[in-house]
XYZ file of C-alpha atoms in Angstrom:
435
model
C 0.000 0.000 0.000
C 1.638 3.604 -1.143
C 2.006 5.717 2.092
C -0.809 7.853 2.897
C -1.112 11.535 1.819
C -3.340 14.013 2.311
C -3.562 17.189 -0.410
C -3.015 20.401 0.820
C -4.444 23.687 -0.188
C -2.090 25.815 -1.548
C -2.448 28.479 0.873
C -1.472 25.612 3.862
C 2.327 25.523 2.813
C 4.591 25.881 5.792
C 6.549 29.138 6.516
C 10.053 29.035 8.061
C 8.750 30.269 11.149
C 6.906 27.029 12.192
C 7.672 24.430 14.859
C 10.969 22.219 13.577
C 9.330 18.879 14.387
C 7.597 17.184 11.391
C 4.245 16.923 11.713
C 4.475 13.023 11.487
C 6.478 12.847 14.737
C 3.608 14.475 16.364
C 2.534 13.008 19.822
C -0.558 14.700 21.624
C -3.159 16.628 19.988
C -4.957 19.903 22.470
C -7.756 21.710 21.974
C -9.337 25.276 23.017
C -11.435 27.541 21.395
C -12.597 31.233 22.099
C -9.640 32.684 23.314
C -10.689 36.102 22.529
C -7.261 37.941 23.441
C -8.466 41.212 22.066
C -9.539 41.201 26.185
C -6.476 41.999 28.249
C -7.386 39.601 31.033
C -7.462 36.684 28.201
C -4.485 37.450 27.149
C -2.594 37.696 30.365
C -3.772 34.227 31.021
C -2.898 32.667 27.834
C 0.743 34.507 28.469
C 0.979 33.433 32.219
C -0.074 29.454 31.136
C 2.373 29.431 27.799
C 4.905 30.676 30.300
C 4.385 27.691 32.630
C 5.322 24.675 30.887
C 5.750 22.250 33.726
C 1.852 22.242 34.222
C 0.158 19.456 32.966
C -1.830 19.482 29.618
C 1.306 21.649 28.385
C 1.725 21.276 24.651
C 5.472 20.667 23.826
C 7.454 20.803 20.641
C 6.106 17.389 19.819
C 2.515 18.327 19.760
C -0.061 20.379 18.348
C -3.103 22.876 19.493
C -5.910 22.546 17.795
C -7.801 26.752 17.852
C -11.507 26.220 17.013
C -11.483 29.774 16.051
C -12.125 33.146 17.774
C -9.299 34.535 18.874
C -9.803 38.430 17.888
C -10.991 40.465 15.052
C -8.016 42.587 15.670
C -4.575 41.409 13.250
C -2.448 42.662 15.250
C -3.891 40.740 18.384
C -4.537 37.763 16.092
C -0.401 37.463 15.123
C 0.410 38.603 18.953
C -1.289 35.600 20.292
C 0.118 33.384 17.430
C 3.374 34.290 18.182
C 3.046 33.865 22.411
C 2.567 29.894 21.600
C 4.691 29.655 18.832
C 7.656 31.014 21.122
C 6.785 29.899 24.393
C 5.301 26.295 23.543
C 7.000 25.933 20.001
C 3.836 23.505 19.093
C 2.191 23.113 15.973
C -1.170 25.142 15.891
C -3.987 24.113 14.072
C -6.251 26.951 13.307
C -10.007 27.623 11.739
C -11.363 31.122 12.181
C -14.524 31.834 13.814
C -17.242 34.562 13.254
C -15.101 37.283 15.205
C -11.949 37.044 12.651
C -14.753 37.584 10.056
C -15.407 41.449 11.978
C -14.575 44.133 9.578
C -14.648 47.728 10.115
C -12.314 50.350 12.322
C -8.894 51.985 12.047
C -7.118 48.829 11.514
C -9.080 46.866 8.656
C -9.410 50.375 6.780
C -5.985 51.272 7.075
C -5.307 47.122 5.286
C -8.208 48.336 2.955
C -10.293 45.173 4.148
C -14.112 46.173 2.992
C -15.671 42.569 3.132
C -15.340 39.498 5.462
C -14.505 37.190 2.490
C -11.408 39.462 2.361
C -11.060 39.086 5.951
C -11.012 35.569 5.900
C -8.759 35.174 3.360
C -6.321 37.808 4.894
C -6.458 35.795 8.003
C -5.580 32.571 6.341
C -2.456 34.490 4.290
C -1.257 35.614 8.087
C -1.463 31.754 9.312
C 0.440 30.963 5.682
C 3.507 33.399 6.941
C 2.984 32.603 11.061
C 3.340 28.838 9.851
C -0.043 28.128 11.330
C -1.768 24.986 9.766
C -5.270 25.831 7.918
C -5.846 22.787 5.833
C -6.447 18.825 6.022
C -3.383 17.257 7.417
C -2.359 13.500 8.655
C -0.576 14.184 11.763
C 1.098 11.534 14.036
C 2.072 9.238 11.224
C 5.180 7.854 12.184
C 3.690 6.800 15.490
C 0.985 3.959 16.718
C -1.995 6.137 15.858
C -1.380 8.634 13.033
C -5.193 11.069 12.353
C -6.018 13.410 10.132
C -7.046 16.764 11.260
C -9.784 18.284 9.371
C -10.761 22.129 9.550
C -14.261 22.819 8.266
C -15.272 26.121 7.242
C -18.615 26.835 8.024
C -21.381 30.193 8.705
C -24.699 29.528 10.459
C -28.315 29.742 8.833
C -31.000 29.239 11.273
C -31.222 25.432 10.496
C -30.217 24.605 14.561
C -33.527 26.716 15.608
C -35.642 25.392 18.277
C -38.736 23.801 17.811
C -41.897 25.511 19.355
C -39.708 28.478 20.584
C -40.323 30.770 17.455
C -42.261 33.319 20.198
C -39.334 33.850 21.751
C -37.467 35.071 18.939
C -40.039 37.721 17.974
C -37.462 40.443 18.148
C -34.910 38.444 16.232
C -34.753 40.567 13.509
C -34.259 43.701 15.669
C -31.508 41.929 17.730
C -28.008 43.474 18.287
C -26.053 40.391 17.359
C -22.630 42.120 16.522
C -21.937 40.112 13.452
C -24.841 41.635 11.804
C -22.952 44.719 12.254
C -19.914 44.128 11.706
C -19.431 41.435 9.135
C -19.959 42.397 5.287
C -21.053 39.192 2.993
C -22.181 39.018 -0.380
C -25.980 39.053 -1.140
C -28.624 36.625 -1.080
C -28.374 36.720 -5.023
C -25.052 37.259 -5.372
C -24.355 33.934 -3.219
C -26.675 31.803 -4.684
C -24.731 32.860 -8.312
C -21.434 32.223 -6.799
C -22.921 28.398 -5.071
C -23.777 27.603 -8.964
C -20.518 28.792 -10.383
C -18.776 26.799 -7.802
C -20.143 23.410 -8.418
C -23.488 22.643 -9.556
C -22.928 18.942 -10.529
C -22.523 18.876 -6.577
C -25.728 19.453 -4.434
C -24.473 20.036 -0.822
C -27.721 18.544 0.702
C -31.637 19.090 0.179
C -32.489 22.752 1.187
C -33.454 22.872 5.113
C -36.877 25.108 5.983
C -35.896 27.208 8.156
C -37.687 30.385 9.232
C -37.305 33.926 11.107
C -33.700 33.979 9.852
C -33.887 37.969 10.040
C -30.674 39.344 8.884
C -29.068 35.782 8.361
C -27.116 35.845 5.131
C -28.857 32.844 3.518
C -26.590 30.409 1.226
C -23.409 31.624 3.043
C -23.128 28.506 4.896
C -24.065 26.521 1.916
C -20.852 28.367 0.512
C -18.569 27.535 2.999
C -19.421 23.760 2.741
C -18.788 23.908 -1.369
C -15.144 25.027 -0.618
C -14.801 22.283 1.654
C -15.850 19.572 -0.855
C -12.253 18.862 -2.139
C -10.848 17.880 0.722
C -13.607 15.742 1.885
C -13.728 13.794 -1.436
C -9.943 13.625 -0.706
C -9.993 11.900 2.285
C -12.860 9.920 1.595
C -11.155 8.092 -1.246
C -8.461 7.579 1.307
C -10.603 5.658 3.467
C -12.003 3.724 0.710
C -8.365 2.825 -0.539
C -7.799 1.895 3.317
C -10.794 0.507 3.736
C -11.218 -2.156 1.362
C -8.691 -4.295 2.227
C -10.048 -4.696 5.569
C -12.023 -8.111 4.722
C -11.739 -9.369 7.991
C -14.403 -9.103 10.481
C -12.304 -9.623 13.495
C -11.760 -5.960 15.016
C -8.839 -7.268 16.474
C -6.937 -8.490 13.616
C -7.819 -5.455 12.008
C -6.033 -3.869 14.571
C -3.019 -5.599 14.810
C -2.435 -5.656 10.890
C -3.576 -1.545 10.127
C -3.078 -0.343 13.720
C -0.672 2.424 12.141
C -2.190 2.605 8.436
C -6.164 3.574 9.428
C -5.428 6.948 11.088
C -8.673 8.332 13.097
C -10.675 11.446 12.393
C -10.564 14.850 14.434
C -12.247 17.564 12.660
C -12.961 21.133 13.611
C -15.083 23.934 12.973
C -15.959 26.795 14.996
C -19.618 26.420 14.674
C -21.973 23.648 15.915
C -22.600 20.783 14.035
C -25.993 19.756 15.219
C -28.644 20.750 17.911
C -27.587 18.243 20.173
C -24.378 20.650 20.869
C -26.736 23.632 21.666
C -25.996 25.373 25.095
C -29.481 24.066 26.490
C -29.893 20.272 25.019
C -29.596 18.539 27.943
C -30.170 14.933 26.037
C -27.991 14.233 22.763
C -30.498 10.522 22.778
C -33.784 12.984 22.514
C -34.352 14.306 18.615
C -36.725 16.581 20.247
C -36.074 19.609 22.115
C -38.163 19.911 25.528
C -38.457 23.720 25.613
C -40.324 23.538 29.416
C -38.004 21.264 30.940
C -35.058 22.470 29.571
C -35.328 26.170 29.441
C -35.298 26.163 32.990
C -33.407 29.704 33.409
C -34.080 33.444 33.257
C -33.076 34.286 29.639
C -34.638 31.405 27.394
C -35.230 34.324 24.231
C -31.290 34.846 24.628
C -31.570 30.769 23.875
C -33.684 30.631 21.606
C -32.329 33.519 19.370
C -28.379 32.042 19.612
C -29.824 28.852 17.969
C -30.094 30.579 15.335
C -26.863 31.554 14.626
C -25.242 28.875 16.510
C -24.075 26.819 13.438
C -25.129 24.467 10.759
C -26.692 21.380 10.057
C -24.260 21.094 7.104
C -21.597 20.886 8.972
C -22.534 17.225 10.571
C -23.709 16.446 7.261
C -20.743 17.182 5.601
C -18.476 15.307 9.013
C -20.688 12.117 8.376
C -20.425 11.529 5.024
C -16.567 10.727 5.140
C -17.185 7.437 5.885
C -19.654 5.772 3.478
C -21.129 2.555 5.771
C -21.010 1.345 9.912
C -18.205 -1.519 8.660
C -15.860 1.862 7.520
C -17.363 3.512 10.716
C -16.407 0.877 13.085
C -13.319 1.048 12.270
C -12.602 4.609 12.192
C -13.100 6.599 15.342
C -13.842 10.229 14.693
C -13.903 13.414 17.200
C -14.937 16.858 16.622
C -14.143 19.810 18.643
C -16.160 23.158 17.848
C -16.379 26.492 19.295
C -18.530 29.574 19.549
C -21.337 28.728 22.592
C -18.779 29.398 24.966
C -20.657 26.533 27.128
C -18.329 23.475 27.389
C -19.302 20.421 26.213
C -17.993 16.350 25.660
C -20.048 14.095 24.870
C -20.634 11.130 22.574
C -23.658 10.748 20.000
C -23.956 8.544 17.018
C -20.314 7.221 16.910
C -19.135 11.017 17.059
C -17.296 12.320 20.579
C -18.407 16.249 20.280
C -16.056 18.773 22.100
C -15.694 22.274 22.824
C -13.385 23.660 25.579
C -13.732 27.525 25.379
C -11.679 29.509 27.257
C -14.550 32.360 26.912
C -14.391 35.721 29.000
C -13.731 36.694 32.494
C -16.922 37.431 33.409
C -18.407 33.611 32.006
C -15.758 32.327 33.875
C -16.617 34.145 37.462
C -20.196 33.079 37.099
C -18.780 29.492 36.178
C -20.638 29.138 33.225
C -16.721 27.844 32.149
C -14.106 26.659 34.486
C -12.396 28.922 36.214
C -9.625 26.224 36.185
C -9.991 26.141 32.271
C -6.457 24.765 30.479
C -5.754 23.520 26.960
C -7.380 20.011 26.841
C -5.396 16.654 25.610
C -7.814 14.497 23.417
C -5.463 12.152 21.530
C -2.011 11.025 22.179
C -0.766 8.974 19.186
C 1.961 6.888 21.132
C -0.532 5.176 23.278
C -0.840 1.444 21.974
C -3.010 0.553 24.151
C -6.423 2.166 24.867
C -6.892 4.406 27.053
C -7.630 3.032 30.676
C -9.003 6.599 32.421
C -10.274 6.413 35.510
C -13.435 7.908 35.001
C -16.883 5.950 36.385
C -18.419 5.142 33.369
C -22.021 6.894 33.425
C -19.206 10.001 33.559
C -17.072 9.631 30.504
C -16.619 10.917 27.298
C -14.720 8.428 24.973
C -15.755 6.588 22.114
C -13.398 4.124 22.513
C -10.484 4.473 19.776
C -6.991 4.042 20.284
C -5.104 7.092 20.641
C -8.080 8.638 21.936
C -8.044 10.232 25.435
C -11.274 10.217 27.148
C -13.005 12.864 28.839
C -15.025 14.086 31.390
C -18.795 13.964 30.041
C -20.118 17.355 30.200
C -23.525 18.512 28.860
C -24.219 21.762 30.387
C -21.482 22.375 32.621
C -23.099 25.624 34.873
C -25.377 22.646 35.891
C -23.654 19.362 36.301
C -20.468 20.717 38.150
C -21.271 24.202 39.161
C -24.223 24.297 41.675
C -27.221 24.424 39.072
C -29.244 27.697 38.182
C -29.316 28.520 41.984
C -25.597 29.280 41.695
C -26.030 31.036 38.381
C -29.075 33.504 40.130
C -26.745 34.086 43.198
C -23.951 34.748 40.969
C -25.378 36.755 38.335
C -27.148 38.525 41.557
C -23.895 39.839 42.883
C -21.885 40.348 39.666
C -25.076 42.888 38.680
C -23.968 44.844 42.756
């Protein structure tokens, strides 16, 4: 069998300026998302914890950080925070931008003479390109026991995670001071439905969702993102299938033993949510359907029901599922995907897929323990183990999915809940940050 590739953009080729350590030597794979360093308390944390490297969950020069996006709309605070873990940790970094590095607008952007957030975005990516930051599909880990690719998916949101039988609460949606509305600048409704066509019309993404009171949603943008992520997916799908079909035997086992480093697993990322299940407030990933009276259970359920909305994308789990083709290929292939935005932590397993996001979010989410206060970069696969992973976690706790390489988790589902003290803590809290 030829050794496995995976195509690169041509935008992903490595500067100078990155780590030293091929990417195949690569040991543990971290994640975090929102680190929003455009606030000065943010980044004096990410500075003191880069600066402490004999803490645990420490990425070294033989590992990589995964960013599920958000760090600042700001360049110049984008490439400062770059640059702290490039120097101080000297990992890889694996980066997707969120919908903050999409911001246009102020003395900055119009002294770059950025005018639209496709611009932006690609302006973004170029700084990664010259930072050495990794942007595209790569197999990481290869010349150890478990080898996986890592997948960025670029993705927008478009109503399709809504709530059911919470439209009332969104009455206002349209009127609502959700800052990308502001300050991002897209192409039209038109305009993007031209440029979807142009793109690849031979290639229907998926059926058109209904969705409705999408207010100033930019409709087909997310149906855009997932067209320029078609290439790579194809990619790697026909390496799977390659992989794939010489696995005849239905012994996991021997599988094992004979592939154990040729079938890599799959950790993809996106800053947006994939499905509903990852929504803030869906307190069961088993239950299709979302039980507004039980699980709305706090003060602000319109703030709920309106981030839904621009939460994410169905597409995006439709586009993560459709790598592998049938359960034999799934079996065989464990897959993880970490996403950002909600800035509510989450690990959990549903459907074969382990979902995480670790934000690091803002001070004041993190005094009212909506996050950790003790949040830290969080290890998810180590591709030396060759063994799995024996955590000692009770099982009705954890997280894992149960592939080699994979380290499990703490399950979390809303975290404010579970580990904090429950909505009573939240009132008291909220109560005395509003003194």
């Amino acid at each position: 069998m030829k050794e496995l590739t995976a195509t690169r953009d041509d935008h992903s080729s490595t500067s100078s300026s990155s780590p030293s350590r091929d990417i195949a030597d690569i040991e543990n794979i971290y994640v975090i998302s929102d680190l929003h360093t455009d606030n000065s308390a943010n980044l004096d944390w990410l500075v003191k914890r880069c600066s402490n490297q004999k803490v645990k969950n420490t990425p070294g020069k033989n590992d990589c950080l995964i960013i599920a996006g958000d760090i600042s709309h700001e360049f110049s605070k984008l490439e400062e925070t770059l640059s702290i873990i490039i120097k101080e940790l000297g990992c890889h970094i694996f980066f997707i931008w969120g919908n903050h590095e999409a911001w246009i607008g102020g003395a900055e952007m119009d002294s770059l003479g950025i005018s639209t957030s496709l611009q932006k975005i690609k302006e973004v990516k170029d700084l990664c390109q010259r930072m050495g930051v990794h942007t595209s599909l790569e197999l990481v880990g290869s010349n150890n026991e478990n080898p996986v690719f890592l997948l960025p998916i670029e993705s927008w949101y478009d109503a399709t995670l809504s709530l059911e039988g919470c439209e009332d609460l969104c009455s206002a949606f349209n009127s609502w001071p959700w800052v990308d509305f502001l300050r991002c600048e897209w192409p039209t409704e038109h305009e993007l439905r031209n440029m979807c066509q142009f793109y690849n019309e031979s290639q229907p993404i998926v059926d058109d969702y209904i969705v409705r009171n999408t207010g100033r949603i930019p409709l087909g943008l997310s149906k855009w993102f997932a067209l320029q992520n078609i290439k790579t997916i194809s990619n790697l799908q026909n390496i799977y299938n390659e992989l794939l079909v010489e696995c005849t035997c239905d012994d996991s086992e021997s599988v094992k033993t004979k592939f154990s480093k040729k079938i890599p697993g799959i950790i993809s990322f996106s800053h947006f949510l994939p499905n509903q299940q990852t929504l803030p407030d869906w307190k069961d990933p088993k239950n299709c359907n979302f039980q507004r009276h039980e699980w709305l259970d706090h003060p602000v359920p319109e703030v709920s029901a309106k981030f839904a909305k621009v939460a994410g994308s169905v597409l995006i789990d439709d586009q993560i599922r459709s790598i592998l083709f049938s359960n034999k290929q799934k079996s065989k292939v464990k897959h993880l995907h970490i996403f950002g935005h909600s800035h509510r932590p989450k690990d959990f397993v549903h459907n074969g897929i382990r979902y995480i996001h670790n934000p690091l979010g803002k001070p004041k989410e993190r005094e009212m323990k909506m996050i950790s206060e003790d949040v830290d970069f969080q290890l998810i696969w180590n591709c030396t183990m060759s063994t799995k992973n024996k955590a000692k976690i009770p099982d009705d706790k954890i997280s894992y999915s149960g592939g080699y390489g994979e380290v499990p988790g703490v399950r979390i589902i809303r975290f404010w809940e579970e580990t904090e003290g429950g909505k009573e803590a939240l009132a008291l809290s909220s109560t005395r940050l509003k003194k």
